[in-house]
Coordinates of C-alpha atoms in Angstrom, one line a residue:
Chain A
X1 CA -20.4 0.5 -10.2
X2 CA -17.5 -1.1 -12.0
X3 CA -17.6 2.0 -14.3
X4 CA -18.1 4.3 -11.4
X5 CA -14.9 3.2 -10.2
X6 CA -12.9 3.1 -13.7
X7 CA -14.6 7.1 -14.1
X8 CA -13.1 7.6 -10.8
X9 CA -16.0 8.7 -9.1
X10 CA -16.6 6.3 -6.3
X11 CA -15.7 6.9 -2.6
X12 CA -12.4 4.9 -2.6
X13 CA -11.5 7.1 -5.5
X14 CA -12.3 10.2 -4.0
X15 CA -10.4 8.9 -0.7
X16 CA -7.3 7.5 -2.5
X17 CA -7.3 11.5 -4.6
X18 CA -7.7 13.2 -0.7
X19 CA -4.9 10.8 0.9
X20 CA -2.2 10.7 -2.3
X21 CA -3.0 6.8 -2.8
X22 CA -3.5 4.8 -5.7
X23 CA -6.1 2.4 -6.6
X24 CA -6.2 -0.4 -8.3
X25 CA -9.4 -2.4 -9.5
X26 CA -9.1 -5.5 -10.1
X27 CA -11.8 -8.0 -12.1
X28 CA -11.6 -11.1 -10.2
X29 CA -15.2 -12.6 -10.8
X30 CA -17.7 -9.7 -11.7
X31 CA -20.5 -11.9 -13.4
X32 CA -20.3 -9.4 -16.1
X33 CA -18.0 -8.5 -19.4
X34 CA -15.9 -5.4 -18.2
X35 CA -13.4 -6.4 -20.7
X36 CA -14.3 -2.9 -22.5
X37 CA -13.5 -0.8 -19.1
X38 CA -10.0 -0.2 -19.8
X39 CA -9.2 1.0 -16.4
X40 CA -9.6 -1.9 -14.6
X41 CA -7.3 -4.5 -14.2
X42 CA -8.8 -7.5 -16.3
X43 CA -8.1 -11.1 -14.0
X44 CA -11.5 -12.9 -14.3
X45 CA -11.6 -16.3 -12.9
X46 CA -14.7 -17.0 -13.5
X47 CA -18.5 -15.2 -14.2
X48 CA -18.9 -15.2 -9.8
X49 CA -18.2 -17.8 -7.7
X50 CA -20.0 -21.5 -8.1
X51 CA -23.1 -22.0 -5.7
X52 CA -21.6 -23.2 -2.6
X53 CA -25.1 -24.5 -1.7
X54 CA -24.2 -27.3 -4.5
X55 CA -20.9 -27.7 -4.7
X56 CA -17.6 -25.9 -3.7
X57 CA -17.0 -21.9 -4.3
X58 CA -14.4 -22.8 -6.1
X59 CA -12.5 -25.3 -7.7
X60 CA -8.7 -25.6 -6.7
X61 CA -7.8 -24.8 -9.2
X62 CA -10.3 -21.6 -9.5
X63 CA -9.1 -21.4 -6.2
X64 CA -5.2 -21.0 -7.1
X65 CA -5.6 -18.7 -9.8
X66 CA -7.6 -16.1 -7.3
X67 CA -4.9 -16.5 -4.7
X68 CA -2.7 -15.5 -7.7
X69 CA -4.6 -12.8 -8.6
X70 CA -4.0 -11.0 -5.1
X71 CA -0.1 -12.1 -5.1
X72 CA 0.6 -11.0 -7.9
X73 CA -0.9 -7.3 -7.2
X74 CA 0.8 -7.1 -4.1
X75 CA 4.2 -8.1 -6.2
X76 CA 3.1 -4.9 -8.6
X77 CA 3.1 -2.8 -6.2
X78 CA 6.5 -4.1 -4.5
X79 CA 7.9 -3.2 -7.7
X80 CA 6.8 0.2 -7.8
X81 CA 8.0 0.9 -4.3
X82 CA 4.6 0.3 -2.3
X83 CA 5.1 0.0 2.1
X84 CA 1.8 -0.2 2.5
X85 CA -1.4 -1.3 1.0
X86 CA -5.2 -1.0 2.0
X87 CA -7.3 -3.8 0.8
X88 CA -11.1 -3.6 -0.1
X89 CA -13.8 -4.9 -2.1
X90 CA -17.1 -4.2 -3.9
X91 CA -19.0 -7.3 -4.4
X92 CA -22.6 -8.6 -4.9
X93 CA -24.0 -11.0 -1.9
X94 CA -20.4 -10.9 -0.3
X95 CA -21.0 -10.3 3.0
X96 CA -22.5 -13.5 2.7
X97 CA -19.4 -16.1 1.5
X98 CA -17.4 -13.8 4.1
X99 CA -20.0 -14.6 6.9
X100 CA -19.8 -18.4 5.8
X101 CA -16.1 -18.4 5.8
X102 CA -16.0 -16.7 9.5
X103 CA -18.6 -19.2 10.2
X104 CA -16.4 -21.5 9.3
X105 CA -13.3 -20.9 10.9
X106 CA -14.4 -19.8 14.1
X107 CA -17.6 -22.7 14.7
X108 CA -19.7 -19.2 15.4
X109 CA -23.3 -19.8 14.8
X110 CA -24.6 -17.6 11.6
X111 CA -26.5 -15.7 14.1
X112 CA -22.9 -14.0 15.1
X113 CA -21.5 -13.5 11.4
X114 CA -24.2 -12.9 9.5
X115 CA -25.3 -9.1 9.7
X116 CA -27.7 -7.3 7.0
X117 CA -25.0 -5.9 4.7
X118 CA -26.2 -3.4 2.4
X119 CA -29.1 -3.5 4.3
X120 CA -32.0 -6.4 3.7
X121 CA -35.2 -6.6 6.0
X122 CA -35.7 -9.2 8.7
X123 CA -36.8 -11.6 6.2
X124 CA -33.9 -11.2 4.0
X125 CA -31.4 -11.4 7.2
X126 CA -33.2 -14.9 8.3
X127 CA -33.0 -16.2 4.7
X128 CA -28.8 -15.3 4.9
X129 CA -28.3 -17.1 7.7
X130 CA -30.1 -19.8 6.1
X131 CA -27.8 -19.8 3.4
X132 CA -24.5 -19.7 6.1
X133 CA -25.7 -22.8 7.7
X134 CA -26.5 -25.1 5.1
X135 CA -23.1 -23.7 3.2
X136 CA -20.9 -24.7 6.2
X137 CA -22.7 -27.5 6.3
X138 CA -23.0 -29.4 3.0
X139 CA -18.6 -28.8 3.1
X140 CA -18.1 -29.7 6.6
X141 CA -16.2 -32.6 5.4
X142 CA -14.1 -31.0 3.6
X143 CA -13.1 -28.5 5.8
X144 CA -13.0 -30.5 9.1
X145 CA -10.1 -32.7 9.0
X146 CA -10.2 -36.1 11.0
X147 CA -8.8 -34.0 14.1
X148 CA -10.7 -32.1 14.3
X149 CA -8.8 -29.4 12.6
X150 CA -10.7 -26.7 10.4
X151 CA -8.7 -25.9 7.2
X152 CA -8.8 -22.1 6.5
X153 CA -7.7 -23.0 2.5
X154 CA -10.4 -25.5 2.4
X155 CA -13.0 -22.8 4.1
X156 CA -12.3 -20.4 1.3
X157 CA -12.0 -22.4 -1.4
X158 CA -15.6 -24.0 -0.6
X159 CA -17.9 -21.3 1.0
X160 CA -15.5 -18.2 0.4
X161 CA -15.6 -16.1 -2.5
X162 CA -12.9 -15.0 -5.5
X163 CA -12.8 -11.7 -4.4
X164 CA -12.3 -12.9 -0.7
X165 CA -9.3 -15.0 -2.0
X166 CA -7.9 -12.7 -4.3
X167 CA -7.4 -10.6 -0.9
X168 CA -6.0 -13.5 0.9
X169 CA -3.6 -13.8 -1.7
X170 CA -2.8 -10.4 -1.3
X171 CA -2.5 -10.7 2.0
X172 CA 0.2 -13.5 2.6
X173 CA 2.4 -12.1 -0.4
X174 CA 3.0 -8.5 1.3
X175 CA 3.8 -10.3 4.3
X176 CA 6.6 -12.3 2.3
X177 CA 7.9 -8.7 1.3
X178 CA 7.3 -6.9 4.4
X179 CA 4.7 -4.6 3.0
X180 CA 2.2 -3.5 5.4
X181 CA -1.2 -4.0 4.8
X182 CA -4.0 -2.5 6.2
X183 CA -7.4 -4.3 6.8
X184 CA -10.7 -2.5 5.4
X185 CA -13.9 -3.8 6.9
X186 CA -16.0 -7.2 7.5
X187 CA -15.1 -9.0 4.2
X188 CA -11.4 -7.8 4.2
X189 CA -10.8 -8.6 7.5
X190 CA -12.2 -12.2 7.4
X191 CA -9.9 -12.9 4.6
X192 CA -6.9 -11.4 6.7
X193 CA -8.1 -14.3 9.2
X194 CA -8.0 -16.9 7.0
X195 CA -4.8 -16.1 5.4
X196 CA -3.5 -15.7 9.2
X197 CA -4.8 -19.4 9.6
X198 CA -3.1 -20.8 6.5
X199 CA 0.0 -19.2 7.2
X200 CA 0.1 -21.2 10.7
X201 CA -1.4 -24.2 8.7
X202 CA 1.3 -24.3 5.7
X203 CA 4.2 -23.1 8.2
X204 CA 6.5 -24.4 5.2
X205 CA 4.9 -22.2 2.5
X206 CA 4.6 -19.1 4.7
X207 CA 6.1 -16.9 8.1
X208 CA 3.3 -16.9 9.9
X209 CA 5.0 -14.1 12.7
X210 CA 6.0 -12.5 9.2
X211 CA 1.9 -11.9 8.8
X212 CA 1.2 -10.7 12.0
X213 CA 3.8 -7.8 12.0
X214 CA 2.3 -6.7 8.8
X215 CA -1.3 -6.3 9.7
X216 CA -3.4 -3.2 10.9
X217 CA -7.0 -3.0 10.8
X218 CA -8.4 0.5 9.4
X219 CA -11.7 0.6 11.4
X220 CA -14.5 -0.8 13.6
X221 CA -17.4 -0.9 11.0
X222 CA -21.3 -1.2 11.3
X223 CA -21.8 -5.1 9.9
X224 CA -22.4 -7.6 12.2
X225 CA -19.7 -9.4 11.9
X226 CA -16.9 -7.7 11.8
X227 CA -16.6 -7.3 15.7
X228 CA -16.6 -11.2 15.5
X229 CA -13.8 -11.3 12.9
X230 CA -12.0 -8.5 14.7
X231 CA -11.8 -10.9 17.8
X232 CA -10.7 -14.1 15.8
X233 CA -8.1 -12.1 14.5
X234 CA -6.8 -11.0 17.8
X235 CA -7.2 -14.6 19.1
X236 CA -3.7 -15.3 17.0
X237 CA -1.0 -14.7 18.9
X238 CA 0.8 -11.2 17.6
X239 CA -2.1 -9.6 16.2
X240 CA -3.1 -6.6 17.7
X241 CA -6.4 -6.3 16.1
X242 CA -7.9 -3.0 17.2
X243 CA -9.0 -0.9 14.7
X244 CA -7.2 2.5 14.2
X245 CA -10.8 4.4 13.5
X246 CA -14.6 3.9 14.5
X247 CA -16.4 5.8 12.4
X248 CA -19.5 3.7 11.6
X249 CA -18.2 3.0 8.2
X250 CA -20.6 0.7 5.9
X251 CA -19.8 1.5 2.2
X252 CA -17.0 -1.6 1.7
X253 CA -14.5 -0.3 -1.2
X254 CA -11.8 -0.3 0.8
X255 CA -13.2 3.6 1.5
X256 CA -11.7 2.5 5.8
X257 CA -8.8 1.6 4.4
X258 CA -8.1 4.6 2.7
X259 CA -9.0 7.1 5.3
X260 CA -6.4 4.4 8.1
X261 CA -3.8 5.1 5.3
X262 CA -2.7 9.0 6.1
X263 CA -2.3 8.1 9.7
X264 CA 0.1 5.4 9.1
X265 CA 2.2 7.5 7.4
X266 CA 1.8 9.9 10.4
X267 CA 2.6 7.4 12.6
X268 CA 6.0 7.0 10.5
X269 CA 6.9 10.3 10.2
X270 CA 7.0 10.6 13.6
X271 CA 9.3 7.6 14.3
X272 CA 11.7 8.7 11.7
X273 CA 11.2 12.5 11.6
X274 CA 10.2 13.6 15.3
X275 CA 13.2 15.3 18.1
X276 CA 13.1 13.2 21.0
X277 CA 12.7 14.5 24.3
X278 CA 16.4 14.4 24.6
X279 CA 17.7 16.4 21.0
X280 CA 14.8 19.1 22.1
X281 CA 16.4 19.5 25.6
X282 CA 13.3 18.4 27.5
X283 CA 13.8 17.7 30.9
X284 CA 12.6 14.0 31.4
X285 CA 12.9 13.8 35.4
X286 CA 8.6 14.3 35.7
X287 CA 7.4 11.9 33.1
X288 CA 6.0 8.6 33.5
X289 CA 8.1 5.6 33.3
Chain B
X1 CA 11.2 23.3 23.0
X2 CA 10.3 26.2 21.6
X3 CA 13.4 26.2 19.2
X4 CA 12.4 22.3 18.2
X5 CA 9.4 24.1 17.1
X6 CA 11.4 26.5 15.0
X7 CA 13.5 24.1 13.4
X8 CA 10.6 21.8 12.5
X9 CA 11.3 18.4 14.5
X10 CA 8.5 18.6 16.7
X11 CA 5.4 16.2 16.7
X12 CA 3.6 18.6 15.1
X13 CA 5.7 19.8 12.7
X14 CA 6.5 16.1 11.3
X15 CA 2.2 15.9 11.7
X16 CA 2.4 19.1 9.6
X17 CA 4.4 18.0 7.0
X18 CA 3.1 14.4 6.8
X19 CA -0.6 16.0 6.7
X20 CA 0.2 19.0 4.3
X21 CA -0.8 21.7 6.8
X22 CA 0.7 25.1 7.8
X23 CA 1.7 25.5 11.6
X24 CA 2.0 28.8 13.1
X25 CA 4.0 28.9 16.3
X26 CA 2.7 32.0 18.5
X27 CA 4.5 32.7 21.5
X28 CA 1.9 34.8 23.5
X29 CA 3.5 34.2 27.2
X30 CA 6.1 31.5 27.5
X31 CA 8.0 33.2 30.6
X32 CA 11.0 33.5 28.5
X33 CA 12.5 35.7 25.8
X34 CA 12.3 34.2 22.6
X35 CA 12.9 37.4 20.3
X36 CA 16.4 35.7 18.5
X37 CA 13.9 32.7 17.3
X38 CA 12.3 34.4 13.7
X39 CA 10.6 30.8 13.0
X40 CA 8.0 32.1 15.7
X41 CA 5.3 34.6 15.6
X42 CA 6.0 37.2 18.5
X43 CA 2.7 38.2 20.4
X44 CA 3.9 38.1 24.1
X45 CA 1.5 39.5 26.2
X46 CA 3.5 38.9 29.5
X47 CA 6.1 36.5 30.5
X48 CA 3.4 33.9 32.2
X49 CA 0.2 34.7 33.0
X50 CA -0.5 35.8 36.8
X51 CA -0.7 33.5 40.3
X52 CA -4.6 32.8 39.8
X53 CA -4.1 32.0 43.8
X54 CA -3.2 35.5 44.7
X55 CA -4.8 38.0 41.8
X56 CA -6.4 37.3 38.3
X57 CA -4.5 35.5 36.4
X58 CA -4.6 38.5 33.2
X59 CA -5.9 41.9 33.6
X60 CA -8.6 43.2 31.8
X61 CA -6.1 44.8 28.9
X62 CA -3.8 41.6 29.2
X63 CA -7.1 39.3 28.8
X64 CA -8.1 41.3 25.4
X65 CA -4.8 41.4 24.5
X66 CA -4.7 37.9 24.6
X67 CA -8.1 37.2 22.8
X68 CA -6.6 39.3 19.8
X69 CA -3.9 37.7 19.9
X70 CA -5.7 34.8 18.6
X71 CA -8.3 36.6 16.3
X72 CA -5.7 38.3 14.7
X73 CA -4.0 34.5 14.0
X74 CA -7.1 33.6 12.2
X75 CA -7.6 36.5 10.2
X76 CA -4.4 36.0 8.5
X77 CA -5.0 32.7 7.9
X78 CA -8.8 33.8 6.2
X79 CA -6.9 36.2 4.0
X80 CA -4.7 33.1 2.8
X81 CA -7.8 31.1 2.0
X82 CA -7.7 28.6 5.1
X83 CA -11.1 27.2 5.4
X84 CA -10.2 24.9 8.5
X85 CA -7.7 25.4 11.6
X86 CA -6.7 23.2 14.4
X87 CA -6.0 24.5 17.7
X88 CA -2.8 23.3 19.9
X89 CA -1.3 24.4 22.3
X90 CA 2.5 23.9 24.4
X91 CA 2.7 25.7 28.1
X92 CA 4.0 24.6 31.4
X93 CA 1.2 23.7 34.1
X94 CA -1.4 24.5 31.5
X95 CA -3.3 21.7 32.0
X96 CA -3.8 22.9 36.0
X97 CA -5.1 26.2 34.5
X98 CA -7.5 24.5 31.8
X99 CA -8.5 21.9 34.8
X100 CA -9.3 25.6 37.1
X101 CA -11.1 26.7 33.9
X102 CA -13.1 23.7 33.3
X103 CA -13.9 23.6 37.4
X104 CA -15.1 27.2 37.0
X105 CA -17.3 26.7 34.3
X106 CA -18.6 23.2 34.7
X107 CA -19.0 23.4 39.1
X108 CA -17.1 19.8 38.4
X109 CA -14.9 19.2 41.6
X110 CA -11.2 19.0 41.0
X111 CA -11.3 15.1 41.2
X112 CA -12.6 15.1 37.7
X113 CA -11.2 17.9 36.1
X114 CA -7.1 17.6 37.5
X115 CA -5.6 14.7 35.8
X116 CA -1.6 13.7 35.6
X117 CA -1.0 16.4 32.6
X118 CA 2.9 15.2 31.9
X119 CA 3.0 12.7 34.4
X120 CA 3.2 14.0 38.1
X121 CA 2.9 11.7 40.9
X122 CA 0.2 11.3 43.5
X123 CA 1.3 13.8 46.0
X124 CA 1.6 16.2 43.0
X125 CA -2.3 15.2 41.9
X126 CA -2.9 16.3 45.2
X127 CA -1.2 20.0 45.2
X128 CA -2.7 20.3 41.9
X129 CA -6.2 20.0 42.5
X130 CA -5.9 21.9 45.7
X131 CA -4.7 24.3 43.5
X132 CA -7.5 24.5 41.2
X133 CA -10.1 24.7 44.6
X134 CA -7.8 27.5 45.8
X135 CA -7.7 29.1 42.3
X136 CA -11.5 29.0 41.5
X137 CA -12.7 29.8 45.4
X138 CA -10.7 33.0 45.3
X139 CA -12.2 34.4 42.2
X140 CA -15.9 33.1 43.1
X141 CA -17.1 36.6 43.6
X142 CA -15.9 37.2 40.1
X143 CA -16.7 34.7 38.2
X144 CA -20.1 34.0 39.5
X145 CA -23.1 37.0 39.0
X146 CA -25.8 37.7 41.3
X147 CA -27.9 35.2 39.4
X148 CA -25.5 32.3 40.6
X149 CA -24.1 32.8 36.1
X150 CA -21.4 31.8 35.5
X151 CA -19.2 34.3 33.9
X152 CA -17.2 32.3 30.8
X153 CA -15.0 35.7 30.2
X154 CA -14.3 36.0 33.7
X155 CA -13.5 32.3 34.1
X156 CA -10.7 32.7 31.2
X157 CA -9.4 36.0 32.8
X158 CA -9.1 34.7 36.4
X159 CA -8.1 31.3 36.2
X160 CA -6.9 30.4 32.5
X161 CA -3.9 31.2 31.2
X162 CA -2.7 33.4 28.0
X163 CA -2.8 30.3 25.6
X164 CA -6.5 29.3 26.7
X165 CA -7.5 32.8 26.3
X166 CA -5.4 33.4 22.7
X167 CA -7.2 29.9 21.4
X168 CA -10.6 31.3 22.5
X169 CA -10.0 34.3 20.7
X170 CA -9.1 31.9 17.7
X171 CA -12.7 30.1 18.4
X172 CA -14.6 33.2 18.0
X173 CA -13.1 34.4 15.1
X174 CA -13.2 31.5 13.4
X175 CA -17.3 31.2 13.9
X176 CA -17.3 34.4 13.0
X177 CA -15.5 33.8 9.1
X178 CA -17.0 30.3 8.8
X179 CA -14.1 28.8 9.3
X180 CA -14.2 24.8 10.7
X181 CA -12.2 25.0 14.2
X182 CA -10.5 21.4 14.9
X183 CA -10.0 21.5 19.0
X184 CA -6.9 19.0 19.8
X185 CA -7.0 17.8 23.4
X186 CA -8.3 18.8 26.9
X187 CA -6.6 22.1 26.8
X188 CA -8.1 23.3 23.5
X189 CA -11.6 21.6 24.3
X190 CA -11.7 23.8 27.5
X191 CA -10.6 26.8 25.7
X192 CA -13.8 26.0 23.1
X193 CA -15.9 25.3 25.6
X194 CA -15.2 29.0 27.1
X195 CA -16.0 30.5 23.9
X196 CA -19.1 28.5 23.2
X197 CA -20.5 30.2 26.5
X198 CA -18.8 33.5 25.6
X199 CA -20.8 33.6 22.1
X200 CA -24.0 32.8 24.1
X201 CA -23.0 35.1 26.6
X202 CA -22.6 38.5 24.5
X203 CA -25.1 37.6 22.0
X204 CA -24.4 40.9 20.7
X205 CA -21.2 40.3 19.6
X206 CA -20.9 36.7 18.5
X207 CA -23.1 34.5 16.9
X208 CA -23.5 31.1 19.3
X209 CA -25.1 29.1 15.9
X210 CA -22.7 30.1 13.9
X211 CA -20.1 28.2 16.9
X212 CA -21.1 25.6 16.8
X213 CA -21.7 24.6 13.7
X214 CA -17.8 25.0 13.0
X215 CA -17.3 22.8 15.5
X216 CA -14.8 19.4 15.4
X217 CA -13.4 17.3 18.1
X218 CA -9.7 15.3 16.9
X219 CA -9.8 13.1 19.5
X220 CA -10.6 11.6 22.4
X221 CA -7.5 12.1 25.1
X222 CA -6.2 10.5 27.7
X223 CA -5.5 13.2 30.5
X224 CA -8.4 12.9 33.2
X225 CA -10.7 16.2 32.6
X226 CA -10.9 15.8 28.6
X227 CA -13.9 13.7 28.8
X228 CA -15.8 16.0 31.3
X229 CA -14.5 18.4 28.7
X230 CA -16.3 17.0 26.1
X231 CA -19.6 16.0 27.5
X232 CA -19.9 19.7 28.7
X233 CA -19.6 20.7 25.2
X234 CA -22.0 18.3 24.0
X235 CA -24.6 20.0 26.8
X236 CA -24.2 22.5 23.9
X237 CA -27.8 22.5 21.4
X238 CA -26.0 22.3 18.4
X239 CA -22.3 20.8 19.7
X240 CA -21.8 17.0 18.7
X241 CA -18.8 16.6 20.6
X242 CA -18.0 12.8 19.5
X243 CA -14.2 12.8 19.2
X244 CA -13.2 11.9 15.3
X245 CA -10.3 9.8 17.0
X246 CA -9.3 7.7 20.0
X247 CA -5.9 7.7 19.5
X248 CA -4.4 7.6 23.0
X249 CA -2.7 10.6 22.6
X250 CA -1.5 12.8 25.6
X251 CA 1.4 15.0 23.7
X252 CA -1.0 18.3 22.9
X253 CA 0.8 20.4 20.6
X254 CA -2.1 20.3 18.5
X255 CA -1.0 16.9 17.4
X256 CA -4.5 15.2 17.4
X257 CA -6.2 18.0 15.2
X258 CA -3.1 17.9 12.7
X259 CA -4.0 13.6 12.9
X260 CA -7.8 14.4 12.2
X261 CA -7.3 17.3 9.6
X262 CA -6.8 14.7 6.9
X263 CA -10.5 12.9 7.8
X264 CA -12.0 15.9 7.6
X265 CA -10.4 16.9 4.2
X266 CA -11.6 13.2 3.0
X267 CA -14.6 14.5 4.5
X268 CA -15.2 17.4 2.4
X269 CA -13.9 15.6 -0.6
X270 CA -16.3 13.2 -0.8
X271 CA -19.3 15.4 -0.4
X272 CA -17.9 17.3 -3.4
X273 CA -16.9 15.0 -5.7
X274 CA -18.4 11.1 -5.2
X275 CA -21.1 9.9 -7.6
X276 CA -24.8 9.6 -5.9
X277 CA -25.9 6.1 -6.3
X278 CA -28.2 7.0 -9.0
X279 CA -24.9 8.9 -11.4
X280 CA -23.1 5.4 -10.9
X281 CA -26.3 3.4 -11.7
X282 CA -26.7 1.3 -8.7
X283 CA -30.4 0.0 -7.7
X284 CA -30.8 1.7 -4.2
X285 CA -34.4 -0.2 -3.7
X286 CA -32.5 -2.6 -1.1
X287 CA -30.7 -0.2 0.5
X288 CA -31.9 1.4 4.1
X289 CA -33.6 3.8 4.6

């Protein structure tokens, strides 16, 4: 797949070529040598994220680097003149970590954030949420403080994954610059929520009304848990968490993203581009208020 | 209004140019004269259509006029190689004729076919869908056959106005060339509507299958009758009328099918040129079926 994308064959190629965006894949924890696929953007932490079933995702200072990782994209782009970026993923049993770290923020039972992602049987689905529970569980320590208070770094770091963080990352640097950015699906959009959460946890690191004038969600997808995510997100105050599309999306790649991105820049066309109702000499007397 | 159009600061010119589509202004009855504007394509018919309360709103020759007007729009753009077209519209009190249409067609009762349009107040809800029963009672005898069938034709002719009849035209033609059709709001859903039954209607001269299979719906509106708009197109075999947006939009212009034009470009794009899981070597054994 990592090929597919470097050959620039995938969906979120395809979409990015159809809506005049770039791409840019980045190797944050493929548990695979890429290093010959010189297209992608080489940033390994690590051969995939530890077993959280054992012992944290991550450790910090895994943890820091994948942060890193996603801030310093974001501070490519702002050099090249980006407004706006989509963020996606492609991943292998990420839907999972991303469940766990809703899971964990939120207090929802798996039974709410963990759907079938690319698709496993009953058996498979019961086996995930098996996974979510004990996860959230053998860390609860760590990411329940003595009040009560769940930490959202502690949540990624220990049941998230890189790719999750590397997004996070991503996240809470374009809202340092103002850069928009534009929520994919169900993994993309839990690690806008936790970066939302540690930006009103670390108020001295970050501007936590900053993040939530920067965000936009592309599109209502098909996993489970995304409507779950969708809601958490719109439980911070400022968000406005409802999606720009519904189109039953389920592919990941940031492919929602992409297809979001053209009506953004619709959207500011029009506020910088269109007459208003006075320049055109509309009469205003019969519209609404 | 009209001149905004010309000198490109409408919505949907900004849409346009944001989106990389062509707009063609037609002026085929605004009740003024709009010669001096050469931005414009000139195919008055009449200077407003007729008072539907007290004779047919077109003639005969002004209703074919109309319907060519249209055709003769999308023939020029098949000889420049466009393979999709949205349809928009700008009148005054159109939205009272598409409502009269939609009544006349559907047997809905004004209540759900009259909506606001621009904004009018309740008393002006009220002379507007007394209007439309005035409108479609005094062309009963005409629009209904022996056979209690509804004439579609005669429902365009007697209560529609120039711009509904032109986009039908536009409809037809398109089917006809294999062209996609992109209808925008209530106005342009009504007008497809009409030439969905049309094509079933004269068999002879249109072919219904060929309808609706270049059939899209931009969005999902907000004036009143759009949605009975829609789910009488989706009594269509063949129509899936599932609006590719819900934008809240309520500015017409054609501004929702210029939004959706990009999607369906995306569309097209990836069924041309994205790998098949087996080209980019991904296991599809756990995927659904």
């Amino acid at each position: 797949m990592m090929r597919t994308f470097a050959r620039g064959n995938a969906a979120i190629n395809v979409l990015a070529r159809s809506g005049d965006l770039s791409v840019e894949v980045i190797d944050v924890g493929v548990d695979a040598d890429l290093s010959s696929i010189v297209e992608l953007r080489h940033a390994k932490i690590r051969h995939g994220s530890r077993n959280m079933l054992v012992e944290p995702a991550m450790t910090h200072e895994e943890y820091a680097g994948a942060l890193a990782v996603g801030s310093d994209a974001v501070q490519r782009a702002a050099s090249d003149g980006v407004q706006a970026i989509g963020l996606g993923e492609m991943g292998i049993g990420n839907t999972t970590s991303a469940a766990a770290v809703l899971s964990a923020l939120t207090g929802l039972p798996s039974e709410q954030t963990v759907g079938r992602g690319t698709g496993i049987d009953d058996a498979g689905l019961l086996r995930k949420r098996d996974v979510v529970d004990r996860a959230v569980a053998t860390h609860r320590d760590r990411i329940v403080s003595g009040q009560s208070r769940v930490s959202a770094a502690e949540s990624l770091r220990c049941v998230g994954g890189l790719e999750l963080v590397a997004i996070a990352g991503a996240v809470l640097e374009a809202a340092r610059r103002n850069i928009a950015v534009v929520a994919d699906g169900f993994i993309s959009t839990v690690a806008v929520l936790a970066a939302a959460r540690i930006a009103a946890q670390v108020p001295d690191s970050y501007d936590a009304d900053n993040l939530v004038r920067a965000l936009f969600f592309a599109h209502r997808g098909s996993e489970l848990g995304h409507d779950a995510a969708l809601a958490a997100c719109a439980d911070i105050r400022g968000i406005d968490a409802q999606p720009i599309l519904a189109l039953g999306l389920r592919l990941g790649e940031g492919s929602g993203a992409a297809l979001a991105m053209p009506l953004l820049r619709s959207a500011a066309a029009i506020m910088r581009e269109m007459a208003t109702f006075a320049e055109a000499g509309v009469s205003t007397a019969s519209l609404p208020e």
